[in-house]
């Protein structure tokens, strides 16, 4: 089985770390995407009456959103592909 998304959650300086890691992955030809923000914070829902209540009730989502980066995940990834992704993550964050 293959998980739908493989996500790394970064530390205390999320914007800096995520931007740096995403740039390093891109320069190695590896695609990544920022983690999904909480739905209530997106433009489609931000002005809705329940958005503030949802934000107050979903503090974990607000905390994780800016810290997450989705990494490649597919059944076609070889062990060598996974090691290449892991090597960029280790070199960038350690």
mmCIF file of C-alpha atoms in Angstrom:
data_model
loop_
_atom_site.group_PDB
_atom_site.id
_atom_site.type_symbol
_atom_site.label_atom_id
_atom_site.label_comp_id
_atom_site.label_asym_id
_atom_site.label_seq_id
_atom_site.Cartn_x
_atom_site.Cartn_y
_atom_site.Cartn_z
ATOM 1 C CA UNK A 1 0.000 0.000 0.000
ATOM 2 C CA UNK A 2 1.039 3.572 -0.573
ATOM 3 C CA UNK A 3 0.000 6.409 1.714
ATOM 4 C CA UNK A 4 -1.817 9.209 -0.053
ATOM 5 C CA UNK A 5 0.675 11.813 1.124
ATOM 6 C CA UNK A 6 3.970 11.582 2.912
ATOM 7 C CA UNK A 7 4.330 14.738 4.971
ATOM 8 C CA UNK A 8 7.201 16.109 6.990
ATOM 9 C CA UNK A 9 6.330 18.458 9.844
ATOM 10 C CA UNK A 10 9.008 21.041 10.526
ATOM 11 C CA UNK A 11 10.029 22.835 13.699
ATOM 12 C CA UNK A 12 9.639 26.243 15.264
ATOM 13 C CA UNK A 13 10.539 28.427 12.281
ATOM 14 C CA UNK A 14 8.150 26.865 9.780
ATOM 15 C CA UNK A 15 8.192 29.429 6.972
ATOM 16 C CA UNK A 16 11.982 29.607 6.865
ATOM 17 C CA UNK A 17 12.531 25.860 7.141
ATOM 18 C CA UNK A 18 9.781 24.912 4.713
ATOM 19 C CA UNK A 19 10.908 27.443 2.104
ATOM 20 C CA UNK A 20 14.522 26.310 2.409
ATOM 21 C CA UNK A 21 13.640 22.616 2.196
ATOM 22 C CA UNK A 22 11.263 23.099 -0.722
ATOM 23 C CA UNK A 23 13.947 25.050 -2.621
ATOM 24 C CA UNK A 24 16.558 22.362 -1.928
ATOM 25 C CA UNK A 25 14.198 19.617 -3.124
ATOM 26 C CA UNK A 26 13.310 21.598 -6.257
ATOM 27 C CA UNK A 27 16.980 22.154 -7.096
ATOM 28 C CA UNK A 28 17.414 18.365 -6.899
ATOM 29 C CA UNK A 29 14.447 17.882 -9.252
ATOM 30 C CA UNK A 30 12.149 16.629 -6.483
ATOM 31 C CA UNK A 31 8.581 17.898 -6.339
ATOM 32 C CA UNK A 32 6.996 18.889 -3.031
ATOM 33 C CA UNK A 33 3.961 20.875 -1.962
ATOM 34 C CA UNK A 34 3.084 22.858 1.138
ATOM 35 C CA UNK A 35 0.767 21.084 3.555
ATOM 36 C CA UNK A 36 -2.884 21.995 3.255
ATOM 37 C CA UNK A 37 -3.982 24.978 5.346
ATOM 38 C CA UNK A 38 -7.028 24.636 7.581
ATOM 39 C CA UNK A 39 -10.098 24.832 5.371
ATOM 40 C CA UNK A 40 -11.623 27.697 7.333
ATOM 41 C CA UNK A 41 -8.589 29.881 6.568
ATOM 42 C CA UNK A 42 -8.869 29.529 2.792
ATOM 43 C CA UNK A 43 -10.433 32.386 0.808
ATOM 44 C CA UNK A 44 -13.516 30.294 0.001
ATOM 45 C CA UNK A 45 -14.409 29.889 3.677
ATOM 46 C CA UNK A 46 -12.591 32.646 5.593
ATOM 47 C CA UNK A 47 -15.570 35.012 5.552
ATOM 48 C CA UNK A 48 -18.145 32.396 6.499
ATOM 49 C CA UNK A 49 -19.879 32.711 9.891
ATOM 50 C CA UNK A 50 -18.381 29.492 11.299
ATOM 51 C CA UNK A 51 -14.802 30.137 10.145
ATOM 52 C CA UNK A 52 -13.697 31.859 13.365
ATOM 53 C CA UNK A 53 -15.309 29.162 15.504
ATOM 54 C CA UNK A 54 -13.669 26.475 13.378
ATOM 55 C CA UNK A 55 -10.270 28.151 13.719
ATOM 56 C CA UNK A 56 -10.665 28.356 17.490
ATOM 57 C CA UNK A 57 -11.666 24.691 17.649
ATOM 58 C CA UNK A 58 -8.937 23.425 15.321
ATOM 59 C CA UNK A 59 -5.734 24.811 16.791
ATOM 60 C CA UNK A 60 -3.756 21.707 15.784
ATOM 61 C CA UNK A 61 -4.621 22.287 12.125
ATOM 62 C CA UNK A 62 -3.546 25.928 12.419
ATOM 63 C CA UNK A 63 -0.302 24.829 14.086
ATOM 64 C CA UNK A 64 0.507 22.087 11.554
ATOM 65 C CA UNK A 65 -0.514 23.885 8.353
ATOM 66 C CA UNK A 66 2.497 26.191 7.995
ATOM 67 C CA UNK A 67 4.914 23.496 9.238
ATOM 68 C CA UNK A 68 4.019 20.721 6.818
ATOM 69 C CA UNK A 69 5.550 19.865 3.474
ATOM 70 C CA UNK A 70 4.204 17.031 1.347
ATOM 71 C CA UNK A 71 6.965 14.877 -0.114
ATOM 72 C CA UNK A 72 6.754 12.573 -3.135
ATOM 73 C CA UNK A 73 4.731 9.414 -2.631
ATOM 74 C CA UNK A 74 3.872 6.900 -5.307
ATOM 75 C CA UNK A 75 3.971 3.181 -5.827
ATOM 76 C CA UNK A 76 6.519 3.782 -8.579
ATOM 77 C CA UNK A 77 9.138 5.296 -6.236
ATOM 78 C CA UNK A 78 12.125 3.005 -5.908
ATOM 79 C CA UNK A 79 14.193 2.618 -2.742
ATOM 80 C CA UNK A 80 16.830 4.737 -4.501
ATOM 81 C CA UNK A 81 14.248 7.492 -5.154
ATOM 82 C CA UNK A 82 13.257 7.473 -1.493
ATOM 83 C CA UNK A 83 16.887 7.627 -0.395
ATOM 84 C CA UNK A 84 17.481 10.603 -2.723
ATOM 85 C CA UNK A 85 14.560 12.486 -1.120
ATOM 86 C CA UNK A 86 15.747 11.540 2.373
ATOM 87 C CA UNK A 87 19.309 12.662 1.573
ATOM 88 C CA UNK A 88 18.114 16.150 0.568
ATOM 89 C CA UNK A 89 15.964 16.398 3.709
ATOM 90 C CA UNK A 90 18.864 15.320 5.946
ATOM 91 C CA UNK A 91 21.338 17.648 4.254
ATOM 92 C CA UNK A 92 18.985 20.616 4.452
ATOM 93 C CA UNK A 93 17.600 20.249 7.967
ATOM 94 C CA UNK A 94 20.449 18.674 9.928
#
